[in-house]
Tab-separated table of C-alpha atoms and ligand atoms in Angstrom:
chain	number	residue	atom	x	y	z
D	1	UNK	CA	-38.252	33.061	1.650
D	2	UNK	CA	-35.171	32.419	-0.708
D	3	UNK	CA	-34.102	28.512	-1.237
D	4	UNK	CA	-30.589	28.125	-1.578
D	5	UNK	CA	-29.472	24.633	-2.912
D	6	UNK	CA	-26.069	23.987	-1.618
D	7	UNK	CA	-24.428	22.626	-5.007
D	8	UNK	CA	-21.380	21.188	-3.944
D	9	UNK	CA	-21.149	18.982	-0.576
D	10	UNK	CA	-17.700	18.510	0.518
D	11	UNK	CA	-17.704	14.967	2.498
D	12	UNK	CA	-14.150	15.142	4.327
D	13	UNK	CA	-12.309	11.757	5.074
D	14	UNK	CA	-13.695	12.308	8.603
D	15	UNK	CA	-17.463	12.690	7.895
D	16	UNK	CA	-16.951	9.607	5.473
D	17	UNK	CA	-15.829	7.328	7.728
D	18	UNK	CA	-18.600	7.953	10.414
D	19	UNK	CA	-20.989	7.456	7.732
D	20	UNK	CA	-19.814	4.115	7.042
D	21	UNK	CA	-19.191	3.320	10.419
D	22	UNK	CA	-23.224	4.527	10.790
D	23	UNK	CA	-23.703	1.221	8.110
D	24	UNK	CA	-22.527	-1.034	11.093
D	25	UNK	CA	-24.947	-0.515	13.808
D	26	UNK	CA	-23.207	-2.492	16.206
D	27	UNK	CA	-19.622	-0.838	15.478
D	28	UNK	CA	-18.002	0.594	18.128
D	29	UNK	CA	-16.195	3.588	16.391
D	30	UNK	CA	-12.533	1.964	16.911
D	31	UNK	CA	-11.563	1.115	13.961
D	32	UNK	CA	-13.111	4.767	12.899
D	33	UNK	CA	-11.212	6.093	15.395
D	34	UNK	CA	-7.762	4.588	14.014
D	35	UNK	CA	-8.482	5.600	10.530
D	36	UNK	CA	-8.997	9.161	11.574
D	37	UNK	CA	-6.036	8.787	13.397
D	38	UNK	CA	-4.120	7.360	10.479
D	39	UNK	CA	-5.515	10.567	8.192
D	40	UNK	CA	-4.364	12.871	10.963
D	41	UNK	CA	-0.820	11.367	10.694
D	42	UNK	CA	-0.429	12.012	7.273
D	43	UNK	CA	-1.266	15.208	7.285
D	44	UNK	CA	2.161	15.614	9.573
D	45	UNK	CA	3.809	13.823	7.214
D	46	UNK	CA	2.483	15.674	4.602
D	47	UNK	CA	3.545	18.723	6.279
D	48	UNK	CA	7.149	17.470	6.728
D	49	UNK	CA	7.307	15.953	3.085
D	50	UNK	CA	6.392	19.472	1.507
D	51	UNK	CA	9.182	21.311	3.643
D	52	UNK	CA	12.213	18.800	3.146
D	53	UNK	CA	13.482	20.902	1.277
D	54	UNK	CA	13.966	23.621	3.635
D	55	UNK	CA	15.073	22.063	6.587
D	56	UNK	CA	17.573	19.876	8.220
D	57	UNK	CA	15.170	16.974	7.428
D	58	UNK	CA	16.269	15.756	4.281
D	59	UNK	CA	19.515	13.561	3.659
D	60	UNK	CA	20.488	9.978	5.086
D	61	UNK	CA	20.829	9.289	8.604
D	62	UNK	CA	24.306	7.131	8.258
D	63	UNK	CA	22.518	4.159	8.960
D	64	UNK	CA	20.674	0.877	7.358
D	65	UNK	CA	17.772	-0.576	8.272
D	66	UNK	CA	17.475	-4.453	8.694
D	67	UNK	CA	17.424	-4.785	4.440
D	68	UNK	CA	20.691	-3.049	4.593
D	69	UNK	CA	18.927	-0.125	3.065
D	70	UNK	CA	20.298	3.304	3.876
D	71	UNK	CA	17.538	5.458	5.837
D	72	UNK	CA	16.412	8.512	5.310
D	73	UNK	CA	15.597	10.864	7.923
D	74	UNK	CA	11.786	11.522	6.514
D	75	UNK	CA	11.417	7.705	6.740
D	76	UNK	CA	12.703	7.856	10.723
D	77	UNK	CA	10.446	10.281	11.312
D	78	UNK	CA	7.240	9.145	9.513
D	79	UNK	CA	7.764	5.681	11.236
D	80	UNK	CA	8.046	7.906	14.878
D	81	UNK	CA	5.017	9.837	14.084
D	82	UNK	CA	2.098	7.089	12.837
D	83	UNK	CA	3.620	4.278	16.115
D	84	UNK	CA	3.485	7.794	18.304
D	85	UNK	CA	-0.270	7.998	16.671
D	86	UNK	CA	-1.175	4.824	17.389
D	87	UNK	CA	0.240	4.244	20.528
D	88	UNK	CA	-1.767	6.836	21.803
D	89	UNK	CA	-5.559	6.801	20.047
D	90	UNK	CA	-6.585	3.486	22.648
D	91	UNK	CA	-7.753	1.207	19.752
D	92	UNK	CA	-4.552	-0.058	17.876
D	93	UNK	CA	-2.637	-2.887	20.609
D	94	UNK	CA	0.621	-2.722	18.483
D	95	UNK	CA	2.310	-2.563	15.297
D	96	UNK	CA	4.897	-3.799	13.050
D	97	UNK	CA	6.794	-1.209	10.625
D	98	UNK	CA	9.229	-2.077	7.768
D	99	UNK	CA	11.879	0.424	9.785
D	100	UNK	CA	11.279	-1.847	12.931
D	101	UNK	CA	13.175	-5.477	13.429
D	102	UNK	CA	10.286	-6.429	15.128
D	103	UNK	CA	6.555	-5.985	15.946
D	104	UNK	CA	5.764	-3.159	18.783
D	105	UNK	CA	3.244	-3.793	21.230
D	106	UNK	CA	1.575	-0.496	22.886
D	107	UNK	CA	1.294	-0.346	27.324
D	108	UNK	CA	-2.125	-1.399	27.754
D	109	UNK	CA	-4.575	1.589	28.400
D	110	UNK	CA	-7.505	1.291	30.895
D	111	UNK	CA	-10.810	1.603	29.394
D	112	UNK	CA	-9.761	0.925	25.397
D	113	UNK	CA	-10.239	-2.324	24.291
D	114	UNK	CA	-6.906	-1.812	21.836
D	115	UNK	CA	-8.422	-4.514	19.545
D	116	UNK	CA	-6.884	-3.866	16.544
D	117	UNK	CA	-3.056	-4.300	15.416
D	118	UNK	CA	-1.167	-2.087	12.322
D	119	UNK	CA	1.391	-3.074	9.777
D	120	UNK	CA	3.266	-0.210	8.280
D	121	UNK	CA	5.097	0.799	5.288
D	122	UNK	CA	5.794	4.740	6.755
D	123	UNK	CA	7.791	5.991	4.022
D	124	UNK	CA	7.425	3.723	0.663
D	125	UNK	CA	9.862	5.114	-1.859
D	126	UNK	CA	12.669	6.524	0.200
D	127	UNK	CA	15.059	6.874	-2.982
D	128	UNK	CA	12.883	9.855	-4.531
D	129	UNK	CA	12.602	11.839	-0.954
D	130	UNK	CA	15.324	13.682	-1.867
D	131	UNK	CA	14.432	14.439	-5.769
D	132	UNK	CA	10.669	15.849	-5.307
D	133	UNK	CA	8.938	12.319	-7.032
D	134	UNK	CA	6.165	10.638	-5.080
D	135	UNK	CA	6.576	8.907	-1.829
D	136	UNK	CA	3.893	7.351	0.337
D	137	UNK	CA	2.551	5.364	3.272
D	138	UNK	CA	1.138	2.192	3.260
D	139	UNK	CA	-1.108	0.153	5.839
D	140	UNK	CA	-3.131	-2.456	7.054
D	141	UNK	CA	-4.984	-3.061	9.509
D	142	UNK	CA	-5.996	-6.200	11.204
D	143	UNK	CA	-8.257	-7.453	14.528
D	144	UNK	CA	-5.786	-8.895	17.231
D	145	UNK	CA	-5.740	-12.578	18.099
D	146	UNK	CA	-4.502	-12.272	21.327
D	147	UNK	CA	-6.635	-11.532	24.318
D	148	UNK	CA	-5.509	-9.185	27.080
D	149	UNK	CA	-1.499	-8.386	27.632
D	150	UNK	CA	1.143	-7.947	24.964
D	151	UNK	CA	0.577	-8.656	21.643
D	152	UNK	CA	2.635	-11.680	20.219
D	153	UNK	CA	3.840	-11.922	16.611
D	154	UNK	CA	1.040	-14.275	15.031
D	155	UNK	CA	-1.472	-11.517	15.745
D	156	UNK	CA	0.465	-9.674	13.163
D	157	UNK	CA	1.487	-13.226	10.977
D	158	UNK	CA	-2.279	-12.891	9.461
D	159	UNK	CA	-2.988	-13.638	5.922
D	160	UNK	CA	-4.117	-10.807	3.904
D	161	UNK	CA	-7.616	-11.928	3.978
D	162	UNK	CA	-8.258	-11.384	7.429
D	163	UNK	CA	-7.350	-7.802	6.421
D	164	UNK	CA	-10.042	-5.408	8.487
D	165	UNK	CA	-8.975	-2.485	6.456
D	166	UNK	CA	-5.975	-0.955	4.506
D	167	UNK	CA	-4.891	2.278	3.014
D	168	UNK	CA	-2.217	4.215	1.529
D	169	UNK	CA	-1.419	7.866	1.460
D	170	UNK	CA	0.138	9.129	-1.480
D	171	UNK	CA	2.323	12.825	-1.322
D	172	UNK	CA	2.298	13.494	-4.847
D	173	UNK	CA	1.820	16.175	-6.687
D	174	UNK	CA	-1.612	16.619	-4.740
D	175	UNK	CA	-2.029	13.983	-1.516
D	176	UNK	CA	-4.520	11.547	-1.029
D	177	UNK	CA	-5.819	9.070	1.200
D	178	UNK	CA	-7.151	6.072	-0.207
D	179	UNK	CA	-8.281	3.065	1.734
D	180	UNK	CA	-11.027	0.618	1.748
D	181	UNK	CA	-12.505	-1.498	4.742
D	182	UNK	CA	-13.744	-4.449	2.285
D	183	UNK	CA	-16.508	-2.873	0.592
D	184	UNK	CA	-15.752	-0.064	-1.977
D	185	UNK	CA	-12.026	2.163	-2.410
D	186	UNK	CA	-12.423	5.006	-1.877
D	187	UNK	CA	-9.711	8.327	-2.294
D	188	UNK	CA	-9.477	11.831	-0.753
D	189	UNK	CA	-7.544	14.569	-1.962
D	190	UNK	CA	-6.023	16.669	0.584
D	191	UNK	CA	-7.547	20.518	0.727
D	192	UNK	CA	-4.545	22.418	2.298
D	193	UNK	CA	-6.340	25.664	2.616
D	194	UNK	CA	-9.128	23.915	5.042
D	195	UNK	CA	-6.395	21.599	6.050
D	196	UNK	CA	-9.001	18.310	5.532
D	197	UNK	CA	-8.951	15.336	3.065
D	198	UNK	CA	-12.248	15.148	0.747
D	199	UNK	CA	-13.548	12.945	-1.011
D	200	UNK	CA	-12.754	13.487	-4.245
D	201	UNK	CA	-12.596	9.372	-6.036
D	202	UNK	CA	-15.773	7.704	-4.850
D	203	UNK	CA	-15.798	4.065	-5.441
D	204	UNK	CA	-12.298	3.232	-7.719
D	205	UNK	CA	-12.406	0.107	-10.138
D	206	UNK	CA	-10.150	-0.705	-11.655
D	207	UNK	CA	-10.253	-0.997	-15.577
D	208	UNK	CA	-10.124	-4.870	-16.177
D	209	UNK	CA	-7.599	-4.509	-18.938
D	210	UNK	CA	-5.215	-1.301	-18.980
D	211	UNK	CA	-2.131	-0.380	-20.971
D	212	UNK	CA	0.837	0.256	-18.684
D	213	UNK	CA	3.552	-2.149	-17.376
D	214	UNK	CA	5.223	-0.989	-14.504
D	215	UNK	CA	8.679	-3.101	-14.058
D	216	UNK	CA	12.141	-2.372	-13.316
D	217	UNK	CA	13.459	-3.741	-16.822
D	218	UNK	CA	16.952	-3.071	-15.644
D	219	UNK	CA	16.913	-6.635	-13.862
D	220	UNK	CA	15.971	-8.169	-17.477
D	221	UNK	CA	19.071	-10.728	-17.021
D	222	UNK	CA	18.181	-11.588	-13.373
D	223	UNK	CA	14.421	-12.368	-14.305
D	224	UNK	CA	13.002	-16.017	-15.585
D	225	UNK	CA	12.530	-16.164	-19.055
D	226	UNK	CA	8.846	-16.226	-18.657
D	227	UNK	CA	9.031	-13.279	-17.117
D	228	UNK	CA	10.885	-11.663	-19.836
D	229	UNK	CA	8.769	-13.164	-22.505
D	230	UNK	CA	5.492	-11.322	-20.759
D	231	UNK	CA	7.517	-8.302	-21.016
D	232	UNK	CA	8.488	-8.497	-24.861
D	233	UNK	CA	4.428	-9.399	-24.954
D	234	UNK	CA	4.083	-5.537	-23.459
D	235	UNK	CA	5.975	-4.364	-26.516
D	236	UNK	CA	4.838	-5.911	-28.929
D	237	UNK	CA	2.577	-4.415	-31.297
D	238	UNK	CA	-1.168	-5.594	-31.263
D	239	UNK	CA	-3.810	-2.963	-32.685
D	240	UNK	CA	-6.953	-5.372	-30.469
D	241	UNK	CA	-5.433	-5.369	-27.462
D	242	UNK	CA	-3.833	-1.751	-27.364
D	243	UNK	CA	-0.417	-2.571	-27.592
D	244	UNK	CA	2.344	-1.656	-27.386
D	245	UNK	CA	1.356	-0.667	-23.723
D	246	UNK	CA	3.248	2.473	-22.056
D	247	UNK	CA	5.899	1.677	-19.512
D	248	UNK	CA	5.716	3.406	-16.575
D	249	UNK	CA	7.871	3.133	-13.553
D	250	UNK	CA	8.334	5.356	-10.570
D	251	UNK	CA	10.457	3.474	-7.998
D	252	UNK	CA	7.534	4.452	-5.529
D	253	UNK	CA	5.238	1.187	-5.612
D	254	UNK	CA	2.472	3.376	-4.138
D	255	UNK	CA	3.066	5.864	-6.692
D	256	UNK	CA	2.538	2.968	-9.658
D	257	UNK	CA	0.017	1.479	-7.638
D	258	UNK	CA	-1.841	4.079	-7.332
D	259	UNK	CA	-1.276	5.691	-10.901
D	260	UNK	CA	-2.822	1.615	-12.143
D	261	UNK	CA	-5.245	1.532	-9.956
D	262	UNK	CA	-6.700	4.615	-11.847
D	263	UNK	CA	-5.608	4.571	-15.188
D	264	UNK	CA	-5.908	0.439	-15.321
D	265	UNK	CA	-2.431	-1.238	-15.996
D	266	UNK	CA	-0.154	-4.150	-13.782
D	267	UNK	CA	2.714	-3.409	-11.422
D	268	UNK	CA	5.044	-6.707	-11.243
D	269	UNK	CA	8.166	-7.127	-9.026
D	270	UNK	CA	8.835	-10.628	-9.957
D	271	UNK	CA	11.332	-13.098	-8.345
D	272	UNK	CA	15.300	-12.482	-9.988
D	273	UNK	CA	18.630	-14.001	-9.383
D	274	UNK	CA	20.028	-13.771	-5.769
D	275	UNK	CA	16.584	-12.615	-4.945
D	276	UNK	CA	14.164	-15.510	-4.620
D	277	UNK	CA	11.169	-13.636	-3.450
D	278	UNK	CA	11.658	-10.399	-4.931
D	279	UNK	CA	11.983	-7.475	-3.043
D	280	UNK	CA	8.653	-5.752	-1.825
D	281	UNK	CA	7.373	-7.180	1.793
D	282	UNK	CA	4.007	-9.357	1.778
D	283	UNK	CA	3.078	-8.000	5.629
D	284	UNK	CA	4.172	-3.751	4.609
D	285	UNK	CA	3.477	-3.914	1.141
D	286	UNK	CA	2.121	-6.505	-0.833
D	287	UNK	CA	-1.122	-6.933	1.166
D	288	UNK	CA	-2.443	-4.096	1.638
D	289	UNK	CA	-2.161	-2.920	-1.638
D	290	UNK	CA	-4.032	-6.878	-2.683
D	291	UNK	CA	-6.889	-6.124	0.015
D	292	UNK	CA	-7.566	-2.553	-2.121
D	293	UNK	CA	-6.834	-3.812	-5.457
D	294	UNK	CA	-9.373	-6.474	-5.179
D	295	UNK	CA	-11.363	-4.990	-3.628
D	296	UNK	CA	-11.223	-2.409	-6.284
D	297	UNK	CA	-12.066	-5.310	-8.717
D	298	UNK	CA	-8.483	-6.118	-9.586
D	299	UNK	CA	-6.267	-9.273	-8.924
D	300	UNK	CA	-2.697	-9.467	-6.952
D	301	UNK	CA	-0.906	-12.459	-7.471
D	302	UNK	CA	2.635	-13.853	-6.521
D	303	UNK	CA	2.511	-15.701	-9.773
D	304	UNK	CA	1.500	-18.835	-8.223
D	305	UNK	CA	-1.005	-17.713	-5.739
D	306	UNK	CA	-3.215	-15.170	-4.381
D	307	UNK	CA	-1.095	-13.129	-2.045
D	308	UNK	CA	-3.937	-12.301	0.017
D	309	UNK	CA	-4.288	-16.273	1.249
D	310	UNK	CA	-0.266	-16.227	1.476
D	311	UNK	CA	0.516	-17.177	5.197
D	312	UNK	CA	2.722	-14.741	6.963
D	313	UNK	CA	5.836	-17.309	8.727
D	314	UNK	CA	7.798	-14.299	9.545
D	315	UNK	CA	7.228	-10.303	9.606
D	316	UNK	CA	9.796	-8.758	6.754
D	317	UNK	CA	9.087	-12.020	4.552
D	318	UNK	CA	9.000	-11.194	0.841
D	319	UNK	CA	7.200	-12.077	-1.626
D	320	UNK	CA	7.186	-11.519	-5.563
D	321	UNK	CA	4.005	-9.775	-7.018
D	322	UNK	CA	2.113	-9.354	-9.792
D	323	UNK	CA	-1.026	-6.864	-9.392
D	324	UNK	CA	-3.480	-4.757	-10.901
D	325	UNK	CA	-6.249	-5.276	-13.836
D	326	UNK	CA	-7.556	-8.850	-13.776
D	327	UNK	CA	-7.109	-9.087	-17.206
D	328	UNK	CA	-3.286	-8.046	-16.970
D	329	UNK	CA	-2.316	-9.973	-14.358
D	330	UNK	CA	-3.920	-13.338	-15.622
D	331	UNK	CA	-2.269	-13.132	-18.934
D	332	UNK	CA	1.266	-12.538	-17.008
D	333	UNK	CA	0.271	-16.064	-14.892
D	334	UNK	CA	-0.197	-17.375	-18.487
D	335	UNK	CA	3.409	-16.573	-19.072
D	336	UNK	CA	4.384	-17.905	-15.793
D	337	UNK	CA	2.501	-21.402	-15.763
D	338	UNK	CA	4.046	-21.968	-19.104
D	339	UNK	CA	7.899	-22.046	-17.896
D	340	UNK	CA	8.392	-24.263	-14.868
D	341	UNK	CA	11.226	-22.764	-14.374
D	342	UNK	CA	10.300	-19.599	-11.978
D	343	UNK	CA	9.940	-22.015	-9.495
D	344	UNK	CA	13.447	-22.389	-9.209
D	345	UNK	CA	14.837	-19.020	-10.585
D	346	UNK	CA	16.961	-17.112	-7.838
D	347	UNK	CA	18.235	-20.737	-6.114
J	401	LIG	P1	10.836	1.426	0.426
J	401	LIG	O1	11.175	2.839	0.070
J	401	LIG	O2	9.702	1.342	1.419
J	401	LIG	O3	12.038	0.613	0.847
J	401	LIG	O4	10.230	0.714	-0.869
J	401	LIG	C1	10.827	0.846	-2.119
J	401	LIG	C2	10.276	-0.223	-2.986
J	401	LIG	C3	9.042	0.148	-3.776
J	401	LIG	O5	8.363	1.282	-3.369
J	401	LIG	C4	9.532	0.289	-5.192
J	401	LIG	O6	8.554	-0.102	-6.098
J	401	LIG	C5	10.723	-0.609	-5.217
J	401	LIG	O7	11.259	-0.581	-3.933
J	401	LIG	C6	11.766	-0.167	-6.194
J	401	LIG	O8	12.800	-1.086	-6.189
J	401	LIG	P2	13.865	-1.169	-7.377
J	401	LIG	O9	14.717	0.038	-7.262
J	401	LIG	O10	14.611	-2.451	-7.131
J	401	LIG	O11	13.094	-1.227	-8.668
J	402	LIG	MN1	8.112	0.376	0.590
J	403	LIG	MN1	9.625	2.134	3.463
């Protein structure tokens, strides 16, 4: 009889998430059943993403969103396709999208217990859809408060810590699936010949000290000096502490986020002039990306505070951010705590 040793075990997004649903005995395969769901979206999007080009898909649709942002048509669609996905698996009661005013709540479905409610980000970085540079989707996912009927908005005005699980998807120059439910990060690259994500980066940490800066340094005169001086600290040249670090900046946070999370560096989108709380949204953005970097072993700040214990008062609320290697983002908070003034900058 000939042994064969099967060398290389592909474990597909699918497979892994049984197998960690199998590490919860008394799990009930819902939330499972809503990641799958979410991985089965993207590869739609995917799909759509790597055609744009081709078809009557790409362009604006002549209208704004509620930020007075124009949308795309991608982003119209991706929002369409993960609520159509949800709306339909039977475990996800409603959602709230950054292309939506307000929250969503699903019909009720006999027999699913629709326990779990989804904040969205379905197209992060509309302004490079049309100019082949990485775009994403963002989640989170969190258990309902609300028993029985529609969903009302505090079930989706949770803090970040009472995060269940949260992901991104990145279309890139390959696309992956990251996400973590709380106990390790873990990423799958999509395989387009057998059409399945696999696991490709087991367990991310992130490097406790990096050298990248992501930040849009265009705003320099809008920002508090503080945040300005942590920037010249970037530049300046430091043989110990590798700097000058390398400034990288996409305009797709996923895209930086993702690129950090990796390579070890900090993302910051600080507070500016006419802009109080910055730009990116704590329910779409900012916490999901916390829930993974920490988990990860990183930090995600707002300067002042942890934005995971931030407490939602309304669903596009802002929030400046400051996130990636702990060792990064404390030494920006050491530039902040030593200027009062970003307390008052953009009033
Ligand atoms: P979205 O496309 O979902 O509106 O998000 C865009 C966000 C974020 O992805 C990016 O980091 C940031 O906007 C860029 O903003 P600036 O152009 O102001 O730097
Ligand atoms: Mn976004
Ligand atoms: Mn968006």
């Amino acid at each position: 009889m000939i042994h064969h040793t099967i060398k290389h075990k592909v474990t597909t997004l699918g497979g892994f998430i049984l197998e960690e649903q199998r590490a919860y005995p008394w799990a009930t395969g819902e939330l499972s059943g809503l990641l799958r769901d979410m991985g089965f979206s993207a590869k739609i999007i995917n799909r759509d993403v790597n055609k744009a080009g081709l078809v009557d898909i790409l362009g604006a649709t002549g209208d704004n969103n509620i930020y007075g942002e124009e949308v795309k048509k991608l982003d119209i669609f991706a929002n369409k396709q993960f609520l159509y996905s949800l709306q339909n698996n039977g475990e996800c009661a409603g959602a709230a999208s950054e292309e939506n005013d307000d929250f969503i709540s699903f019909p009720s479905q006999p027999k699913s217990s629709q326990k779990y409610v989804v904040c969205i980000d379905p197209l992060d970085g509309s302004s490079n859809i049309d100019v082949n540079v990485s775009i994403g989707t963002i989640f989170g996912i969190y258990q309902r408060i609300s028993r029985g009927g529609p969903c009302v908005e505090s079930d989706f005005l949770q803090p970040g810590n009472k995060l269940v699980a949260a992901g991104y998807i990145i279309y890139g120059s390959s696309t992956m699936f990251v996400y973590t439910t709380g106990q390790s990060v873990n990423g799958f690259t999509y395989d387009p010949t057998i059409g399945e994500f696999c696991l490709s980066h087991p367990d991310i940490k992130i490097p406790r000290q990096g050298t990248i800066y992501s930040v849009n340094e265009s705003y320099k005169y809008k920002y508090a000096q503080a945040v300005n001086d942590f920037i010249e600290y970037c530049k300046q040249i430091d043989k110990e502490t590798g700097r000058p670090y390398s400034s990288r900046y996409v305009g797709s946070m996923v895209a930086d986020f993702h690129r950090n999370l990796i390579k070890g560096g900090i993302f910051l989108y600080p507070a500016m002039k006419g802009h109080p709380h910055g730009k990116l949204r704590l329910l779409f953005e900012c916490n999901p990306l916390s829930f993974i970097v920490e988990t990860a072993g990183g930090k995600a700040t707002n300067g002042k505070e942890r934005i995971l214990d931030l407490v939602p008062e309304k669903l596009h609320q802002r929030t400046p951010i400051y996130i990636g290697s702990e060792d990064m983002v404390n030494k920006a908070m050491e530039f902040l705590n030593a200027k009062e003034e970003i307390a008052t900058i953009g009033t």
